[in-house]
């Protein structure tokens, strides 16, 4: 049998060392990638790699390639890659006979610069695939958790962050708190909202506006939550403005609201600053829907509640002086209460003796509700505002069921801000 000879050259050694030192890949995977890369190049050069043995040692930069061919009679060679004539075989080893297998060392470096460049390109492509897959797997498991990134690039509709390994993280305009301001080089915290991997090209999307972000901030700040003594049941947010959080204690000795807020608000202050002074209301959760709605409408004091459980609706009756508290500025309090309790809440004023017997709905608070509509559209961002601006005025009035004054006010505000 032929003696196996080691085939290597300086350029190939450098290739191994480059990938070994710059890529954080375990040895087993790297050996597999190197072998597969060699086989891909061999298949292109010889038409098939089935009859080749490839042995690589990335630690030292050593590799061996052997081509196995069957000895056939002179003049009967049909496939030079898999067969060798008896005369050529006996030049390698005189005692070869027809039918035996010849294992011959292949000096890869003799195939020239093009073959080596082809190998390097194949290696680079496969390493990139591994990097992308590893990145996707890493962040796929982090969806819903908080990560930090350094601001690398700031655009009108997106901020590009870099994690500590140089991976790109995307924070779109709609996932930024409206009053957020970013400067290149500063560190930003956000929750991993979504990770896609289209065409093996991972895209990591972050958010600072989801309820999950506030929930994770509370979990990090309140030890009782991390220890499982307190549970966050519901979170509703209007990013940068106000939020409501419903919590429940599994230990009768622990006040869940007090534990989350801290002495003189010490635990919640840091979160408020992180969220650009977002006002956070913490309330006790209850499985009693009426009681839960009553707490969610705080600071307003509810007189009575009529529930429609099937349609998730609630009619709430209050004394006249409590109605504005229940609605809140721009309809914010009632909106958050509806989000938190997952019920559509309609607020009515209680008619006392001597007043008009008919229930008086919220006509007197139309200005606040109009502003709520405007704030909601603005919060959805540039793209939505552009669609609203391009929509016919009559369509907004009829299909969106808005008052003419509300539509005119809305268009005026959006033009001033987005055009």
Short mmCIF file of C-alpha atoms in Angstrom, two decimals:
data_model
loop_
_atom_site.label_atom_id
_atom_site.label_comp_id
_atom_site.label_asym_id
_atom_site.label_seq_id
_atom_site.Cartn_x
_atom_site.Cartn_y
_atom_site.Cartn_z
CA UNK A 1 0.00 0.00 0.00
CA UNK A 2 1.15 3.55 -0.63
CA UNK A 3 2.63 5.52 2.23
CA UNK A 4 0.40 8.39 3.37
CA UNK A 5 2.07 11.75 3.23
CA UNK A 6 1.02 14.93 5.00
CA UNK A 7 -0.03 17.74 2.68
CA UNK A 8 -0.02 21.27 3.92
CA UNK A 9 1.33 24.70 3.07
CA UNK A 10 1.77 28.03 4.86
CA UNK A 11 -1.30 29.60 3.29
CA UNK A 12 -3.51 26.73 4.41
CA UNK A 13 -2.05 26.86 7.91
CA UNK A 14 -2.91 30.55 8.05
CA UNK A 15 -6.43 29.75 6.93
CA UNK A 16 -6.89 27.32 9.81
CA UNK A 17 -5.36 29.67 12.36
CA UNK A 18 -7.54 32.58 11.24
CA UNK A 19 -10.79 30.70 11.76
CA UNK A 20 -9.57 29.00 14.92
CA UNK A 21 -8.58 32.27 16.60
CA UNK A 22 -11.35 34.61 15.42
CA UNK A 23 -14.38 32.33 15.63
CA UNK A 24 -15.83 31.16 18.92
CA UNK A 25 -16.76 27.67 17.72
CA UNK A 26 -16.19 24.41 19.56
CA UNK A 27 -13.55 22.07 18.18
CA UNK A 28 -15.95 19.31 17.07
CA UNK A 29 -18.06 21.75 15.06
CA UNK A 30 -14.99 23.40 13.55
CA UNK A 31 -13.56 20.03 12.43
CA UNK A 32 -16.91 19.17 10.84
CA UNK A 33 -17.07 22.53 9.03
CA UNK A 34 -13.50 22.25 7.77
CA UNK A 35 -14.06 18.72 6.48
CA UNK A 36 -17.30 19.71 4.78
CA UNK A 37 -15.60 22.72 3.18
CA UNK A 38 -12.79 20.55 1.82
CA UNK A 39 -15.31 18.08 0.44
CA UNK A 40 -17.28 20.83 -1.29
CA UNK A 41 -14.14 22.07 -3.05
CA UNK A 42 -13.07 18.52 -3.96
CA UNK A 43 -16.51 17.79 -5.37
CA UNK A 44 -16.26 20.86 -7.61
CA UNK A 45 -12.77 19.87 -8.79
CA UNK A 46 -13.28 16.13 -9.32
CA UNK A 47 -17.04 15.81 -9.73
CA UNK A 48 -17.45 13.79 -6.53
CA UNK A 49 -15.94 13.62 -3.04
CA UNK A 50 -17.27 10.15 -2.18
CA UNK A 51 -13.92 8.41 -2.62
CA UNK A 52 -11.88 10.94 -0.59
CA UNK A 53 -10.78 10.67 3.03
CA UNK A 54 -10.35 14.04 4.72
CA UNK A 55 -8.63 14.36 8.10
CA UNK A 56 -8.21 17.81 9.69
CA UNK A 57 -6.58 19.05 12.88
CA UNK A 58 -7.53 22.72 13.35
CA UNK A 59 -5.46 23.01 16.54
CA UNK A 60 -2.20 22.61 14.62
CA UNK A 61 -3.36 23.51 11.14
CA UNK A 62 -2.65 19.96 9.88
CA UNK A 63 -4.82 18.21 7.33
CA UNK A 64 -4.59 15.12 5.15
CA UNK A 65 -6.52 14.28 2.00
CA UNK A 66 -6.43 10.81 0.43
CA UNK A 67 -8.09 9.72 -2.79
CA UNK A 68 -9.14 6.07 -2.99
CA UNK A 69 -9.26 4.47 -6.45
CA UNK A 70 -9.75 0.92 -7.71
CA UNK A 71 -7.04 -0.66 -9.89
CA UNK A 72 -8.30 -1.70 -13.35
CA UNK A 73 -6.54 -3.15 -16.37
CA UNK A 74 -4.70 -0.77 -18.66
CA UNK A 75 -7.04 0.88 -21.16
CA UNK A 76 -10.20 0.17 -19.09
CA UNK A 77 -10.26 3.35 -16.99
CA UNK A 78 -13.72 4.91 -17.34
CA UNK A 79 -13.66 7.32 -14.37
CA UNK A 80 -10.21 8.72 -13.62
CA UNK A 81 -11.41 10.02 -10.26
CA UNK A 82 -12.43 6.58 -9.00
CA UNK A 83 -10.28 4.23 -11.11
CA UNK A 84 -6.55 3.95 -11.83
CA UNK A 85 -4.77 1.84 -14.45
CA UNK A 86 -2.59 -1.05 -13.32
CA UNK A 87 0.53 0.64 -14.77
CA UNK A 88 -0.11 3.92 -12.89
CA UNK A 89 -0.91 2.03 -9.69
CA UNK A 90 2.34 0.07 -9.87
CA UNK A 91 4.24 3.35 -10.17
CA UNK A 92 2.95 4.11 -6.68
CA UNK A 93 3.53 0.58 -5.33
CA UNK A 94 4.93 -2.22 -7.53
CA UNK A 95 2.87 -5.04 -5.99
CA UNK A 96 -0.59 -3.58 -6.74
CA UNK A 97 -2.94 -5.90 -8.68
CA UNK A 98 -6.23 -5.41 -10.55
CA UNK A 99 -9.18 -5.08 -8.13
CA UNK A 100 -7.19 -3.67 -5.24
CA UNK A 101 -7.81 -0.20 -3.81
CA UNK A 102 -5.13 2.48 -4.03
CA UNK A 103 -5.07 5.18 -1.34
CA UNK A 104 -3.05 8.11 -2.61
CA UNK A 105 -2.18 11.32 -0.73
CA UNK A 106 -3.44 14.49 -2.39
CA UNK A 107 -1.37 17.65 -2.08
CA UNK A 108 -4.12 20.26 -1.98
CA UNK A 109 -1.70 23.18 -2.25
CA UNK A 110 -0.63 22.03 -5.70
CA UNK A 111 -4.11 22.82 -7.02
CA UNK A 112 -3.12 26.46 -6.88
CA UNK A 113 -4.30 29.75 -5.48
CA UNK A 114 -7.80 29.47 -6.93
CA UNK A 115 -8.50 26.25 -5.02
CA UNK A 116 -7.26 27.78 -1.77
CA UNK A 117 -9.37 30.92 -2.29
CA UNK A 118 -12.36 28.70 -3.05
CA UNK A 119 -11.77 26.86 0.22
CA UNK A 120 -11.50 30.11 2.17
CA UNK A 121 -14.73 31.41 0.64
CA UNK A 122 -16.52 28.16 1.43
CA UNK A 123 -15.20 28.26 4.99
CA UNK A 124 -16.26 31.87 5.41
CA UNK A 125 -19.76 31.10 4.12
CA UNK A 126 -20.23 28.12 6.44
CA UNK A 127 -18.82 29.96 9.45
CA UNK A 128 -21.21 32.82 8.74
CA UNK A 129 -24.10 30.36 8.65
CA UNK A 130 -22.99 28.98 12.00
CA UNK A 131 -22.69 32.50 13.44
CA UNK A 132 -26.18 33.40 12.25
CA UNK A 133 -27.68 30.21 13.60
CA UNK A 134 -25.94 30.68 16.97
CA UNK A 135 -27.15 34.30 17.13
CA UNK A 136 -30.73 33.28 16.33
CA UNK A 137 -30.71 30.50 18.94
CA UNK A 138 -29.21 32.83 21.54
CA UNK A 139 -31.78 35.59 21.16
CA UNK A 140 -34.73 33.30 20.41
CA UNK A 141 -34.39 32.08 23.99
CA UNK A 142 -34.21 35.68 25.25
CA UNK A 143 -37.57 36.86 23.89
CA UNK A 144 -39.32 38.65 26.75
CA UNK A 145 -36.11 39.39 28.67
CA UNK A 146 -34.23 42.67 29.07
CA UNK A 147 -30.97 43.20 27.19
CA UNK A 148 -28.60 46.14 26.90
CA UNK A 149 -27.03 47.61 23.81
CA UNK A 150 -24.86 50.54 22.85
CA UNK A 151 -26.33 53.09 20.45
CA UNK A 152 -24.44 52.71 17.17
CA UNK A 153 -26.61 54.52 14.62
CA UNK A 154 -29.64 56.81 14.92
CA UNK A 155 -32.18 57.14 12.12
CA UNK A 156 -35.57 58.81 11.92
CA UNK A 157 -37.52 55.58 12.22
CA UNK A 158 -35.05 53.30 13.95
CA UNK A 159 -32.13 53.15 16.37
CA UNK A 160 -29.43 50.53 15.77
CA UNK A 161 -27.81 49.10 18.90
CA UNK A 162 -24.83 46.79 19.33
CA UNK A 163 -24.58 44.19 22.09
CA UNK A 164 -21.26 43.39 23.79
CA UNK A 165 -20.46 40.85 21.06
CA UNK A 166 -21.09 43.29 18.21
CA UNK A 167 -24.48 41.86 17.20
CA UNK A 168 -27.04 44.27 15.75
CA UNK A 169 -30.21 45.00 17.73
CA UNK A 170 -33.05 47.03 16.21
CA UNK A 171 -35.27 49.47 18.11
CA UNK A 172 -37.97 50.85 15.82
CA UNK A 173 -39.62 54.24 16.35
CA UNK A 174 -42.90 52.62 17.39
CA UNK A 175 -41.09 50.64 20.10
CA UNK A 176 -39.45 53.72 21.59
CA UNK A 177 -41.00 55.74 24.39
CA UNK A 178 -42.13 59.02 22.73
CA UNK A 179 -39.88 61.14 24.95
CA UNK A 180 -36.83 58.89 24.54
CA UNK A 181 -33.74 60.67 23.27
CA UNK A 182 -30.65 58.76 22.15
CA UNK A 183 -27.00 59.67 21.71
CA UNK A 184 -24.35 57.59 19.99
CA UNK A 185 -22.36 55.52 22.46
CA UNK A 186 -24.90 55.53 25.30
CA UNK A 187 -26.29 52.28 26.73
CA UNK A 188 -29.98 51.53 26.24
CA UNK A 189 -32.07 48.84 27.92
CA UNK A 190 -35.04 47.20 26.22
CA UNK A 191 -36.88 43.91 26.11
CA UNK A 192 -36.39 41.44 23.26
CA UNK A 193 -39.71 41.67 21.44
CA UNK A 194 -39.21 39.40 18.43
CA UNK A 195 -36.47 37.42 16.67
CA UNK A 196 -36.86 36.47 13.01
CA UNK A 197 -34.52 34.35 10.89
CA UNK A 198 -35.57 34.87 7.29
CA UNK A 199 -33.04 33.35 4.86
CA UNK A 200 -30.78 32.58 7.82
CA UNK A 201 -30.38 36.29 8.48
CA UNK A 202 -31.36 36.90 12.13
CA UNK A 203 -33.06 40.19 12.96
CA UNK A 204 -33.47 41.03 16.65
CA UNK A 205 -36.24 43.49 17.43
CA UNK A 206 -36.34 45.29 20.78
CA UNK A 207 -39.05 47.30 22.51
CA UNK A 208 -39.33 49.76 25.38
CA UNK A 209 -43.09 50.22 25.05
CA UNK A 210 -44.49 46.75 25.74
CA UNK A 211 -46.06 45.81 29.09
CA UNK A 212 -43.41 43.07 29.25
CA UNK A 213 -40.65 45.68 29.62
CA UNK A 214 -42.28 47.21 32.70
CA UNK A 215 -42.94 43.74 34.10
CA UNK A 216 -39.28 42.72 33.75
CA UNK A 217 -38.11 45.98 35.33
CA UNK A 218 -40.33 45.30 38.35
CA UNK A 219 -39.08 41.72 38.61
CA UNK A 220 -35.49 42.98 38.70
CA UNK A 221 -36.26 45.68 41.29
CA UNK A 222 -38.56 43.81 43.69
CA UNK A 223 -36.97 40.75 45.39
CA UNK A 224 -40.35 39.41 46.50
CA UNK A 225 -41.37 39.02 42.85
CA UNK A 226 -38.15 37.20 41.98
CA UNK A 227 -38.66 34.95 45.03
CA UNK A 228 -42.20 34.06 43.93
CA UNK A 229 -43.90 35.68 46.92
CA UNK A 230 -45.60 38.29 44.74
CA UNK A 231 -46.99 37.79 41.23
CA UNK A 232 -47.61 40.42 38.57
CA UNK A 233 -51.05 39.54 37.20
CA UNK A 234 -51.72 42.30 34.67
CA UNK A 235 -49.88 45.27 33.15
CA UNK A 236 -51.35 48.08 31.04
CA UNK A 237 -49.25 50.93 29.64
CA UNK A 238 -49.47 54.15 27.71
CA UNK A 239 -45.71 54.43 27.19
CA UNK A 240 -44.08 57.47 28.74
CA UNK A 241 -47.38 58.66 30.20
CA UNK A 242 -48.96 56.28 32.65
CA UNK A 243 -49.21 52.59 33.55
CA UNK A 244 -51.26 50.38 35.80
CA UNK A 245 -49.93 47.17 37.34
CA UNK A 246 -52.03 44.59 39.19
CA UNK A 247 -50.13 42.48 41.74
CA UNK A 248 -51.04 39.67 44.09
CA UNK A 249 -49.30 38.33 47.21
CA UNK A 250 -49.03 34.65 48.12
CA UNK A 251 -48.04 35.55 51.69
CA UNK A 252 -50.64 37.24 53.90
CA UNK A 253 -47.86 39.03 55.75
CA UNK A 254 -46.70 40.85 52.62
CA UNK A 255 -48.49 43.88 51.20
CA UNK A 256 -47.88 43.47 47.43
CA UNK A 257 -48.49 47.14 46.59
CA UNK A 258 -46.21 48.39 49.36
CA UNK A 259 -43.49 45.90 48.43
CA UNK A 260 -43.52 47.00 44.78
CA UNK A 261 -43.57 50.71 45.52
CA UNK A 262 -41.02 50.57 48.34
CA UNK A 263 -40.45 52.99 51.21
CA UNK A 264 -41.28 56.47 49.92
CA UNK A 265 -41.40 55.01 46.41
CA UNK A 266 -37.76 53.91 46.53
CA UNK A 267 -38.27 50.77 44.45
CA UNK A 268 -40.40 52.30 41.76
CA UNK A 269 -38.44 55.56 41.34
CA UNK A 270 -35.69 53.96 39.26
CA UNK A 271 -38.26 52.36 36.98
CA UNK A 272 -40.09 55.66 36.56
CA UNK A 273 -36.84 57.32 35.46
CA UNK A 274 -36.08 54.47 33.05
CA UNK A 275 -39.53 54.93 31.50
CA UNK A 276 -39.14 58.71 31.07
CA UNK A 277 -41.23 59.62 34.13
CA UNK A 278 -44.07 57.27 33.28
CA UNK A 279 -46.51 57.42 36.19
CA UNK A 280 -47.01 53.90 37.59
CA UNK A 281 -50.12 52.92 39.56
CA UNK A 282 -49.78 49.64 41.47
CA UNK A 283 -53.04 48.03 42.63
CA UNK A 284 -54.13 44.79 44.27
CA UNK A 285 -55.33 42.17 41.83
CA UNK A 286 -58.67 40.44 42.48
CA UNK A 287 -60.45 37.59 40.73
CA UNK A 288 -63.66 39.43 41.64
CA UNK A 289 -64.22 41.39 38.43
CA UNK A 290 -66.33 44.13 40.01
CA UNK A 291 -63.78 44.72 42.74
CA UNK A 292 -60.93 44.62 40.23
CA UNK A 293 -62.61 47.23 38.00
CA UNK A 294 -63.26 49.39 41.04
CA UNK A 295 -59.58 49.29 42.01
CA UNK A 296 -58.46 49.84 38.41
CA UNK A 297 -60.44 53.11 38.21
CA UNK A 298 -58.67 54.50 41.27
CA UNK A 299 -58.45 57.27 42.42
CA UNK A 300 -62.15 57.57 41.47
CA UNK A 301 -64.64 56.08 43.93
CA UNK A 302 -67.20 53.85 42.24
CA UNK A 303 -70.83 53.86 43.39
CA UNK A 304 -72.01 50.75 41.52
CA UNK A 305 -71.07 48.48 38.61
CA UNK A 306 -73.22 46.52 36.16
CA UNK A 307 -71.35 43.69 34.40
CA UNK A 308 -71.89 42.00 31.07
CA UNK A 309 -69.44 39.11 31.45
CA UNK A 310 -70.31 37.52 28.12
CA UNK A 311 -69.30 40.62 26.15
CA UNK A 312 -66.65 41.79 28.64
CA UNK A 313 -68.37 45.10 29.23
CA UNK A 314 -69.00 47.08 32.39
CA UNK A 315 -71.21 50.05 33.16
CA UNK A 316 -69.75 52.02 36.03
CA UNK A 317 -71.78 54.58 37.96
CA UNK A 318 -70.14 57.37 39.94
CA UNK A 319 -71.02 60.56 41.73
CA UNK A 320 -70.68 63.60 39.42
CA UNK A 321 -67.51 64.81 41.11
CA UNK A 322 -65.84 61.40 40.58
CA UNK A 323 -66.49 61.07 36.85
CA UNK A 324 -63.59 63.24 35.71
CA UNK A 325 -61.23 61.29 38.00
CA UNK A 326 -62.41 58.00 36.50
CA UNK A 327 -61.84 59.24 32.96
CA UNK A 328 -58.57 60.98 33.66
CA UNK A 329 -56.68 63.45 31.50
CA UNK A 330 -57.30 62.70 27.85
CA UNK A 331 -59.31 59.60 28.84
CA UNK A 332 -56.11 57.97 30.05
CA UNK A 333 -57.34 56.49 33.33
CA UNK A 334 -60.41 54.78 31.89
CA UNK A 335 -58.41 53.55 28.89
CA UNK A 336 -55.77 51.92 31.13
CA UNK A 337 -58.46 50.49 33.42
CA UNK A 338 -60.15 48.88 30.40
CA UNK A 339 -56.84 47.44 29.20
CA UNK A 340 -55.97 46.15 32.68
CA UNK A 341 -59.32 44.51 33.43
CA UNK A 342 -59.91 43.40 29.82
CA UNK A 343 -63.39 44.91 29.95
CA UNK A 344 -64.85 47.80 27.96
CA UNK A 345 -65.79 50.31 30.65
CA UNK A 346 -68.56 52.86 30.14
CA UNK A 347 -68.79 55.53 32.85
CA UNK A 348 -72.10 57.08 33.88
CA UNK A 349 -72.96 59.81 36.35
CA UNK A 350 -75.33 58.88 39.13
CA UNK A 351 -78.52 60.97 38.99
CA UNK A 352 -79.40 62.21 42.44
CA UNK A 353 -82.93 63.09 43.57
CA UNK A 354 -84.15 66.31 42.00
CA UNK A 355 -81.93 65.97 38.90
CA UNK A 356 -82.95 64.81 35.43
CA UNK A 357 -83.98 61.17 35.70
CA UNK A 358 -82.14 60.20 32.50
CA UNK A 359 -78.59 58.91 32.77
CA UNK A 360 -76.19 61.54 31.52
CA UNK A 361 -73.44 60.04 29.41
CA UNK A 362 -70.06 61.62 28.84
CA UNK A 363 -70.93 64.43 26.42
CA UNK A 364 -69.36 66.97 28.77
CA UNK A 365 -66.07 65.07 28.54
CA UNK A 366 -65.96 64.96 24.74
CA UNK A 367 -62.91 67.24 24.68
CA UNK A 368 -60.95 64.78 26.80
CA UNK A 369 -62.04 61.85 24.64
CA UNK A 370 -61.12 63.74 21.45
CA UNK A 371 -57.66 64.33 22.84
CA UNK A 372 -57.43 60.63 23.70
CA UNK A 373 -58.08 59.77 20.02
CA UNK A 374 -55.40 62.21 18.88
CA UNK A 375 -52.85 60.93 21.41
CA UNK A 376 -53.56 57.35 20.39
CA UNK A 377 -52.92 58.06 16.68
CA UNK A 378 -49.74 59.99 17.47
CA UNK A 379 -48.46 57.15 19.65
CA UNK A 380 -48.80 54.72 16.72
CA UNK A 381 -46.06 56.59 14.90
CA UNK A 382 -45.21 58.17 11.56
CA UNK A 383 -46.58 55.47 9.23
CA UNK A 384 -50.04 55.49 10.80
CA UNK A 385 -50.11 59.28 10.93
CA UNK A 386 -49.23 59.41 7.22
CA UNK A 387 -52.11 57.03 6.37
CA UNK A 388 -54.54 59.14 8.39
CA UNK A 389 -53.35 62.33 6.69
CA UNK A 390 -53.85 60.76 3.26
CA UNK A 391 -57.32 59.42 4.07
CA UNK A 392 -60.35 61.40 2.82
CA UNK A 393 -61.88 63.58 5.53
CA UNK A 394 -65.32 62.10 4.88
CA UNK A 395 -63.94 58.58 5.38
CA UNK A 396 -62.57 59.48 8.79
CA UNK A 397 -65.88 61.01 9.79
CA UNK A 398 -68.08 58.18 8.55
CA UNK A 399 -65.98 55.00 8.78
CA UNK A 400 -63.94 55.94 11.85
CA UNK A 401 -67.12 57.29 13.50
CA UNK A 402 -65.46 60.55 14.59
CA UNK A 403 -66.99 63.97 15.04
CA UNK A 404 -66.14 66.57 12.38
CA UNK A 405 -64.42 68.75 14.97
CA UNK A 406 -62.35 65.80 16.16
CA UNK A 407 -61.25 64.97 12.59
CA UNK A 408 -60.25 68.57 11.86
CA UNK A 409 -58.35 68.84 15.13
CA UNK A 410 -56.65 65.49 14.52
CA UNK A 411 -55.49 66.43 11.00
CA UNK A 412 -54.24 69.79 12.22
CA UNK A 413 -52.15 68.20 14.99
CA UNK A 414 -50.72 65.48 12.74
CA UNK A 415 -49.75 67.95 9.99
CA UNK A 416 -47.91 70.09 12.52
CA UNK A 417 -45.97 67.13 13.90
CA UNK A 418 -45.36 64.81 10.95
CA UNK A 419 -45.33 66.93 7.78
#
